[in-house]
Amino acid sequence: MEKFAYMNYDDVYKKITEIINNQNSKNKVTKEKPIGYSEYGLPIDHYTIGTGPKHIVVSGSYHAAEIITTIFVVRLMEAMSKDDSFKVDEYTIDFIPIVNPEGYLITTSMQDLYLNKYQTEEEKIAAAKVYWASYRADATIPVKVKKGELPESSLREKKSYQALFDDVNLDEYLRDYPEIKESVLDIVNKNNYPIGVLAAWTANASGIDLSQNVPYNPAIKKLIEAEESVYNHLAYANTRKDVPGPVNTPCRNLKSFSFESENLAILNFFENLYHEKGTEIIAYFNYHSVMGKMYQRPVKEEGMINLYDIDYEKKVIENYVSSKIFRTGNAYDIIESEDPYSYINEFLRLRYGIDIQVELSRMGSNPIGPLADPDTFENVTVKPNINAFDYFIKNYDFIKNYSAFIGSLISKLKEDNLEFDVLNIYDLIDKITKENPTLYTRLQEELRNKESHNAHVISYFYDELKKALESNKKENEEVKGLDVEDKFNMSFHLFLSKIIEEVNSKRKEDLTKEEIDLLIDNIFRDYPELITNIKYNSLNNLSTNNLYQELSLIIHNQIKMGNLLNKPRR
């Protein structure tokens, strides 16, 4: 069994020091000058491996409670320091393990008071499992309220995971950081929150969510216009987001926006690196922790696109191709829509290089829930994502060439005034090449070894794409003629076939017919609203992609936890 991977604030820096001082490392880890400081003076530390002109930036703990992102970034740093195939003269990896040091201290210092009650590693793992189960149960309360199974007042009551911290000794909490302690306790007391909210604190010490802290965040306008208090959702449903608190508050004064110190540091770091002579920011991997998926599509923010003269279509292609390559290592779902959550990352995604936000774990229940199953954390989260990162670097030239190749095909389609979606083009090419393995091998060889693409190859693929687009158009017209049940049945059948194939690939034995029937029955029983939304979109010829992606994540996660394949209890 793998070890309990938990790291508090001091543990992180002890481990990094150990990595730096390791005489057997192949690649030197250098501690650079901090990129900035938090409001209360904590350094936002920066480390590098390599001295090449192509920079890849890696960050963790934008959301403080997502501590597994910092743990992963430190593990990635260690792995790359030992990688003798890494081209140190071509690339530089910039590691920022903790973007939000105040928040990391706040949440891990509270978790320390909980975990330190237990002596052995097995006991600490058991305590993490109790936390995970409590948090998961609390996250279902809003759904139960909506179904009438619980009273609405239960939304604002103390959560069971928060109650685990009722008996902690606050004299021991943040003893060496009195100003931070005073700030967060002031927020807790003003709002009459249970002390346990500090155990899953995602904001900084001022109660501002760094990810939400950008001026064009649409949530700001909604919060200003709200006529009553605005509360958070799921396991945070007893906390507010219209005032400083543990999560989702975008700024200190809703009517007078200001960036937090941490975000100013990040923005200045990227901008200075962007203008540094002889350097290029080729990619930014921003690690978060929820649901095991990847966000990659740039938001179409016209102001920024015009201000910085951004080639939006090129951004879309490069990010999507990169996420496809990255997926080879971690097998995570790619979210094809714009990311509606991480607004600061959208700014960075439009402005600088390839940008993928990787949500590391399907377990949830931050901060220690994802660590409650050490084997899964190590073998499903850490190792595959280290492999994915390494695979991205080794295939970077291919990514650039493949993106340019797709750009050439799109230019020809535009000349012929054909209708298409950029993301569909990649999938169509993928389908064409994989149906003809020999051709696919030739294409890969061509794109890996040549900067300019053979005109005959482009011409062939262009003809195949036209056929595929015409075929899709015909299928869409046929689907439009179906009634809602037929449309839904057709799309659900295709979706279910894909899910069963994915599930079977991870099992020793394929699902039986009885298990498949149970799976379908349980989906319809447990997620009626989602099924209704899919049917509605089918009826109105609206996209169902995001809804099916949501359902896919739910099914995989629930099967992993042993649900959905069992007969319901009566």
XYZ file of C-alpha atoms in Angstrom:
570
model
C 0.000 0.000 0.000
C 1.221 3.515 -0.842
C 2.006 6.027 1.920
C -0.357 8.757 3.130
C 0.805 11.649 0.918
C -0.391 14.569 3.050
C 1.930 17.604 3.253
C 1.430 20.670 5.412
C 3.137 23.993 4.671
C 6.441 23.066 6.344
C 6.424 19.573 4.801
C 6.315 21.088 1.315
C 9.454 23.122 1.821
C 11.299 20.303 3.555
C 10.615 18.077 0.547
C 11.671 20.750 -1.950
C 14.912 21.332 -0.033
C 15.542 17.586 -0.142
C 15.031 17.583 -3.930
C 17.369 20.575 -4.405
C 20.099 18.972 -2.282
C 19.881 15.539 -3.935
C 23.367 14.957 -5.361
C 22.098 12.148 -7.593
C 19.672 14.322 -9.554
C 20.216 14.428 -13.302
C 18.860 17.968 -13.640
C 19.557 20.794 -11.206
C 16.617 22.392 -9.376
C 17.258 26.099 -8.806
C 15.458 28.221 -6.219
C 14.741 31.520 -7.926
C 13.679 34.838 -6.424
C 10.007 34.698 -5.278
C 7.641 36.007 -7.951
C 5.990 38.130 -5.247
C 4.513 38.117 -1.773
C 1.064 37.666 -0.285
C -0.761 40.411 1.604
C 0.710 39.138 4.870
C 4.233 38.783 3.516
C 4.487 35.093 2.614
C 6.717 34.407 -0.415
C 5.240 32.952 -3.593
C 8.239 30.777 -4.333
C 9.577 29.914 -7.764
C 11.885 27.077 -8.809
C 13.300 26.111 -12.206
C 14.716 23.096 -13.985
C 16.567 23.747 -17.245
C 17.950 26.869 -18.871
C 16.350 26.682 -22.314
C 14.415 29.464 -24.072
C 11.103 27.542 -24.146
C 9.359 28.022 -20.800
C 6.673 25.763 -19.347
C 5.014 27.202 -16.235
C 3.497 24.834 -13.657
C 1.460 25.999 -10.656
C -0.411 24.493 -7.709
C -2.780 25.611 -4.948
C -4.510 28.522 -6.621
C -7.360 27.200 -4.487
C -5.762 26.579 -1.113
C -7.903 23.592 -0.099
C -6.769 21.792 -3.252
C -3.534 20.790 -1.539
C -3.037 17.747 -3.742
C -2.064 20.166 -6.536
C 0.964 21.341 -4.540
C 1.788 17.761 -3.558
C 1.622 16.839 -7.248
C 3.752 19.798 -8.401
C 6.447 18.839 -5.884
C 6.316 15.230 -7.108
C 6.553 16.469 -10.712
C 9.567 18.595 -9.788
C 11.247 15.534 -8.277
C 10.452 13.376 -11.322
C 11.772 15.939 -13.817
C 14.949 16.405 -11.762
C 15.635 12.687 -12.357
C 14.612 12.608 -16.047
C 17.822 12.171 -18.058
C 15.890 12.596 -21.324
C 14.758 16.144 -20.461
C 16.432 18.671 -22.776
C 17.727 21.245 -20.274
C 19.220 23.448 -23.010
C 15.932 23.645 -24.915
C 13.349 23.958 -22.128
C 12.927 25.640 -18.760
C 10.227 24.427 -16.373
C 9.050 27.150 -13.975
C 7.509 25.609 -10.849
C 5.253 27.702 -8.600
C 4.153 25.070 -6.053
C 1.932 27.323 -3.916
C 0.277 30.328 -5.567
C -1.809 30.929 -2.427
C 0.554 30.421 0.551
C -1.779 32.080 3.081
C -4.648 29.806 2.158
C -2.415 26.722 2.174
C -1.342 27.570 5.716
C -4.929 28.242 6.816
C -6.358 24.939 5.618
C -3.412 22.622 6.426
C -2.909 24.142 9.889
C -6.515 23.237 10.711
C -6.116 19.784 9.165
C -2.971 19.275 11.273
C -5.034 19.737 14.452
C -7.402 17.010 13.200
C -4.831 14.535 11.846
C -2.359 14.920 14.694
C -4.880 13.328 17.051
C -3.923 10.063 15.352
C -0.541 8.383 15.730
C -0.084 5.827 12.940
C -0.308 6.276 9.200
C -3.204 3.788 9.066
C -5.121 5.883 11.603
C -4.525 9.063 9.618
C -5.760 7.387 6.438
C -8.856 6.211 8.315
C -9.410 9.783 9.565
C -9.108 11.066 5.982
C -11.737 8.538 4.888
C -14.099 9.775 7.623
C -13.553 13.321 6.364
C -14.121 12.222 2.750
C -17.405 10.447 3.571
C -18.676 13.359 5.684
C -17.851 15.901 3.002
C -19.489 13.815 0.270
C -22.649 13.446 2.326
C -22.754 17.198 2.953
C -22.394 17.893 -0.765
C -25.671 16.033 -1.427
C -27.743 18.159 0.970
C -28.770 20.810 -1.633
C -30.092 18.057 -3.945
C -32.070 16.496 -1.105
C -33.505 19.901 -0.191
C -34.552 20.425 -3.796
C -36.292 17.016 -3.811
C -38.085 17.857 -0.557
C -36.238 15.167 1.389
C -34.691 17.725 3.775
C -35.901 21.128 5.038
C -34.376 24.235 3.447
C -32.921 25.233 6.820
C -30.475 22.304 6.553
C -28.599 24.219 3.843
C -27.290 26.744 6.376
C -26.586 24.327 9.210
C -23.113 23.229 10.249
C -21.835 20.520 7.925
C -20.740 17.150 9.285
C -17.194 17.545 7.926
C -16.982 20.930 9.656
C -18.120 19.348 12.947
C -15.018 17.117 12.913
C -13.054 20.205 14.015
C -15.300 21.362 16.866
C -12.891 20.275 19.593
C -9.607 21.586 18.133
C -7.381 23.737 20.328
C -7.356 27.162 18.685
C -4.408 28.234 20.839
C -2.319 25.915 18.673
C -3.800 27.161 15.389
C -1.496 29.361 13.253
C 0.606 30.078 16.345
C 3.496 31.450 14.268
C 1.252 33.538 12.003
C -0.816 35.770 14.327
C -1.900 38.284 11.664
C -3.247 35.580 9.364
C -4.971 33.934 12.319
C -6.592 37.202 13.358
C -7.826 37.874 9.812
C -9.513 34.508 9.229
C -10.974 34.249 12.714
C -12.448 37.706 12.221
C -14.208 36.461 9.046
C -15.420 33.331 10.835
C -16.764 35.260 13.827
C -18.404 38.046 11.808
C -20.412 35.497 9.835
C -21.004 33.105 12.736
C -19.396 30.272 10.773
C -18.350 26.996 12.427
C -14.603 26.820 12.977
C -14.513 23.833 10.610
C -14.839 26.112 7.550
C -11.107 26.755 7.983
C -10.432 23.086 7.198
C -11.512 23.521 3.564
C -10.518 27.164 3.038
C -9.795 27.933 -0.627
C -9.304 31.715 -0.438
C -6.384 33.776 0.895
C -6.299 35.224 4.410
C -8.443 38.158 3.276
C -11.202 35.783 2.180
C -10.762 36.369 -1.571
C -10.865 33.522 -4.078
C -7.821 34.150 -6.292
C -9.247 32.185 -9.196
C -12.305 34.464 -9.282
C -10.277 37.653 -8.754
C -10.419 39.278 -12.218
C -12.339 42.432 -13.219
C -14.372 40.863 -16.044
C -15.689 38.030 -13.861
C -19.468 38.055 -14.588
C -20.177 36.931 -11.016
C -19.254 40.405 -9.740
C -22.182 42.060 -11.503
C -24.599 39.386 -10.249
C -23.396 39.787 -6.677
C -23.782 43.573 -6.851
C -27.334 43.234 -8.161
C -28.351 40.621 -5.578
C -31.025 41.887 -3.183
C -30.206 39.400 -0.418
C -27.251 37.369 0.847
C -25.732 35.039 -1.754
C -24.628 31.627 -0.497
C -22.319 29.021 -1.938
C -23.338 25.526 -3.075
C -22.811 21.876 -2.144
C -20.538 21.362 0.884
C -20.035 25.131 1.245
C -23.770 25.912 1.296
C -23.603 27.478 4.780
C -21.068 30.126 3.664
C -21.534 33.319 1.660
C -19.759 34.502 -1.483
C -20.928 38.134 -1.480
C -18.593 38.903 1.457
C -15.020 37.718 2.144
C -15.055 34.062 3.103
C -13.714 30.587 2.350
C -14.608 30.342 -1.350
C -15.884 32.166 -4.471
C -15.680 35.797 -3.265
C -14.087 37.657 -6.212
C -12.872 40.868 -4.561
C -12.911 42.863 -1.321
C -15.173 45.635 -2.601
C -17.615 44.483 -5.287
C -18.105 48.046 -6.538
C -14.408 48.894 -6.663
C -12.387 45.988 -8.033
C -8.767 45.391 -7.014
C -6.398 42.537 -7.762
C -5.043 40.538 -4.840
C -1.269 40.563 -4.255
C -0.947 36.945 -5.351
C -2.618 37.584 -8.710
C -0.561 40.714 -9.323
C 2.527 38.590 -8.727
C 1.367 35.927 -11.204
C 0.375 38.476 -13.861
C 3.671 40.375 -13.511
C 5.640 37.139 -13.669
C 3.990 36.058 -16.908
C 4.208 39.500 -18.507
C 7.889 39.941 -17.624
C 8.698 36.456 -18.916
C 6.667 37.135 -22.076
C 8.768 40.252 -22.863
C 12.109 38.745 -21.860
C 14.385 38.654 -24.881
C 15.066 35.201 -26.282
C 12.344 33.424 -24.293
C 8.954 31.979 -25.214
C 6.154 30.824 -22.906
C 5.087 27.671 -24.712
C 2.678 26.317 -22.078
C 1.073 26.839 -18.691
C -0.267 23.887 -16.686
C -2.519 25.176 -13.909
C -3.356 22.274 -11.593
C -6.664 22.110 -9.704
C -8.153 19.049 -8.066
C -11.788 18.242 -8.796
C -13.305 15.493 -11.009
C -10.361 14.328 -13.133
C -10.846 16.419 -16.269
C -9.140 19.093 -18.345
C -10.289 22.568 -19.328
C -8.571 23.892 -22.432
C -10.822 26.017 -24.663
C -10.137 29.783 -24.524
C -13.071 32.008 -23.621
C -13.955 34.374 -26.458
C -13.425 37.664 -24.621
C -13.495 40.195 -27.466
C -11.884 42.995 -25.433
C -8.751 40.986 -24.728
C -8.656 39.450 -28.208
C -8.676 42.918 -29.788
C -6.364 44.479 -27.184
C -3.608 41.903 -27.636
C -4.310 41.061 -31.306
C -4.860 37.396 -30.397
C -5.345 34.739 -33.082
C -8.282 33.089 -31.300
C -8.698 30.233 -33.769
C -5.031 29.306 -33.467
C -5.387 29.304 -29.675
C -8.370 26.958 -29.889
C -6.528 24.530 -32.159
C -3.271 24.449 -30.175
C -5.003 23.986 -26.829
C -7.237 21.217 -28.130
C -4.405 19.343 -29.864
C -2.295 19.694 -26.704
C -5.046 18.348 -24.475
C -5.482 15.382 -26.830
C -1.768 14.621 -26.568
C -1.837 15.161 -22.793
C -4.794 12.801 -22.516
C -2.588 10.010 -23.867
C -0.878 10.056 -20.469
C -3.680 10.694 -17.980
C -6.834 9.515 -19.857
C -8.829 12.455 -18.443
C -11.949 13.788 -20.143
C -11.452 16.944 -22.193
C -14.029 19.653 -21.577
C -14.678 21.107 -25.007
C -16.655 24.147 -23.878
C -15.208 27.335 -22.407
C -14.305 27.072 -18.734
C -16.986 28.929 -16.732
C -15.094 28.789 -13.446
C -11.392 29.672 -13.450
C -11.584 33.243 -14.675
C -7.985 34.263 -13.915
C -6.853 31.275 -15.928
C -8.919 32.462 -18.898
C -6.914 35.679 -18.951
C -3.650 33.719 -18.937
C -4.956 31.206 -21.499
C -5.721 33.928 -24.040
C -2.498 35.836 -23.522
C 0.270 33.267 -23.098
C 1.028 30.004 -24.894
C -0.810 26.713 -24.594
C -2.854 26.545 -21.391
C -4.473 23.476 -19.851
C -6.175 23.462 -16.476
C -5.881 19.923 -15.156
C -8.357 18.825 -12.478
C -6.324 16.108 -10.822
C -8.646 13.882 -8.782
C -12.050 12.265 -9.223
C -12.328 11.694 -5.456
C -13.255 15.237 -4.352
C -13.712 16.266 -0.697
C -10.751 18.649 -0.464
C -8.296 18.952 1.059
C -7.613 15.437 2.416
C -10.388 13.447 0.723
C -8.302 12.696 -2.402
C -5.556 11.337 -0.117
C -7.893 8.892 1.657
C -7.071 6.202 -0.916
C -3.249 6.322 -1.204
C -3.045 3.698 -3.960
C -5.531 5.548 -6.147
C -3.812 8.870 -5.514
C -0.445 7.451 -6.505
C -1.420 5.242 -9.433
C -4.442 7.054 -10.892
C -3.569 10.671 -10.130
C 0.161 11.255 -9.635
C 1.954 8.823 -11.948
C -0.355 9.205 -14.999
C -0.150 12.997 -14.807
C 3.636 12.965 -14.499
C 3.682 10.740 -17.594
C 1.278 13.088 -19.381
C 3.501 16.099 -18.655
C 6.600 14.276 -19.856
C 4.763 13.073 -22.964
C 3.685 16.655 -23.740
C 7.274 17.899 -23.689
C 8.535 15.042 -25.835
C 5.766 15.723 -28.379
C 5.788 19.517 -28.346
C 7.192 19.853 -31.880
C 4.563 17.401 -33.120
C 1.836 19.472 -31.388
C 2.996 22.638 -33.160
C 3.197 20.889 -36.534
C -0.160 19.133 -36.094
C -1.787 22.446 -35.146
C -0.325 24.150 -38.203
C -1.511 21.246 -40.364
C -5.072 21.604 -39.051
C -4.816 25.357 -39.612
C -3.939 24.708 -43.267
C -6.988 22.463 -43.684
C -9.263 25.017 -42.035
C -7.993 27.762 -44.345
C -8.991 25.661 -47.357
C -12.435 24.929 -45.858
C -12.989 28.655 -45.342
C -12.086 29.355 -48.952
C -14.909 26.993 -49.986
C -17.320 28.579 -47.446
C -17.984 25.242 -45.717
C -19.602 25.293 -42.264
C -17.710 23.564 -39.451
C -16.596 23.739 -35.818
C -12.858 23.898 -35.187
C -12.979 21.148 -32.541
C -14.879 18.834 -34.895
C -12.110 19.162 -37.468
C -9.587 17.566 -35.128
C -11.936 14.690 -34.285
C -12.714 14.096 -37.949
C -8.999 13.960 -38.799
C -8.464 11.643 -35.851
C -11.209 9.353 -37.116
C -9.946 9.368 -40.718
C -6.367 8.542 -39.751
C -7.184 5.866 -37.195
C -9.445 4.059 -39.662
C -6.399 3.835 -41.907
C -3.411 2.985 -39.628
C -0.856 3.060 -42.448
C -1.958 6.533 -43.456
C -1.959 7.627 -39.822
C 1.663 6.456 -39.447
C 2.661 8.380 -42.568
C 0.939 11.501 -41.286
C 2.676 11.243 -37.897
C 6.071 10.748 -39.525
C 5.468 13.720 -41.779
C 4.350 16.017 -38.984
C 7.122 14.998 -36.616
C 9.918 15.483 -39.116
C 8.875 18.367 -41.358
C 7.894 21.947 -40.650
C 6.099 22.340 -43.999
C 3.405 19.857 -44.936
C 3.251 17.884 -48.149
C 0.655 19.397 -50.477
C -0.597 15.935 -51.490
C -1.246 14.986 -47.857
C -3.197 18.203 -47.239
C -5.151 17.718 -50.470
C -6.063 14.127 -49.536
C -7.190 15.025 -46.063
C -9.103 18.006 -47.362
C -11.122 15.736 -49.679
C -11.764 13.288 -46.823
C -12.845 16.133 -44.539
C -15.302 17.437 -47.105
C -16.840 13.962 -47.363
C -17.041 13.683 -43.577
C -18.618 17.135 -43.213
C -21.193 16.347 -45.895
C -21.948 13.019 -44.185
C -22.363 14.773 -40.811
C -24.660 17.354 -42.360
C -26.858 14.605 -43.835
C -26.977 12.772 -40.481
C -27.903 15.987 -38.668
C -30.764 16.616 -41.096
C -32.031 13.061 -40.523
C -31.836 13.523 -36.748
C -33.777 16.811 -36.952
C -36.682 14.871 -38.449
C -36.907 12.525 -35.468
C -39.132 13.173 -32.468
C -37.548 13.891 -29.088
C -37.627 10.286 -27.831
C -35.982 9.000 -31.001
C -33.302 11.701 -30.842
C -32.659 11.037 -27.196
C -32.606 7.250 -27.632
C -30.160 7.527 -30.494
C -27.752 9.837 -28.670
C -28.077 7.974 -25.370
C -27.369 4.648 -27.066
C -24.158 6.035 -28.584
C -23.166 7.579 -25.268
C -23.869 4.398 -23.298
C -21.933 2.249 -25.784
C -18.884 4.479 -25.293
C -19.223 4.388 -21.489
C -19.528 0.593 -21.425
C -16.438 0.307 -23.623
C -14.485 2.616 -21.270
C -15.662 0.765 -18.147
C -14.886 -2.662 -19.616
C -11.367 -1.552 -20.556
C -10.630 -1.048 -16.850
C -12.194 -4.303 -15.614
C -10.958 -7.892 -15.653
C -14.380 -9.023 -16.901
C -16.856 -7.133 -19.090
C -20.124 -5.896 -17.643
C -22.904 -8.466 -17.901
C -26.241 -7.670 -19.507
C -27.821 -7.616 -16.043
C -25.225 -5.095 -14.821
C -25.789 -2.905 -17.884
C -29.547 -2.960 -17.302
C -28.988 -2.042 -13.639
C -26.644 0.745 -14.677
C -29.299 2.251 -16.974
C -32.052 1.919 -14.360
C -29.910 3.541 -11.675
C -28.885 6.437 -13.929
C -32.511 7.228 -14.696
C -33.468 6.849 -11.036
C -30.635 8.872 -9.496
C -30.154 11.627 -12.092
C -33.629 12.482 -13.467
C -32.885 16.203 -13.833
C -29.803 15.563 -15.948
C -31.688 13.124 -18.176
C -34.528 15.670 -18.530
C -32.030 18.366 -19.580
C -30.525 16.051 -22.193
C -33.993 15.330 -23.579
C -34.840 19.047 -23.632
C -31.671 19.901 -25.552
C -32.358 17.045 -27.980
C -35.858 18.407 -28.604
C -34.580 21.932 -29.229
C -31.560 20.950 -31.326
C -29.208 22.276 -28.631
C -25.818 20.811 -27.802
C -25.830 17.890 -25.367
C -22.032 17.510 -25.239
C -21.499 19.153 -21.854
C -24.443 17.320 -20.298
C -23.139 13.976 -21.492
C -19.651 14.864 -20.239
C -21.133 15.634 -16.833
C -23.018 12.337 -16.826
C -19.887 10.487 -17.923
C -17.891 11.887 -14.998
C -20.685 10.956 -12.585
C -20.941 7.383 -13.896
C -17.187 6.718 -13.791
C -16.864 8.190 -10.315
C -19.894 6.320 -8.947
C -18.784 2.987 -10.422
C -15.343 3.516 -8.869
C -17.033 4.020 -5.497
C -19.029 0.826 -5.970
C -22.328 2.460 -6.881
C -24.697 2.260 -9.897
C -24.063 -1.448 -10.512
C -25.974 -2.531 -7.406
C -29.683 -3.099 -7.005
C -31.312 -0.175 -5.174
C -32.292 -0.724 -1.566
C -36.034 -0.782 -1.068
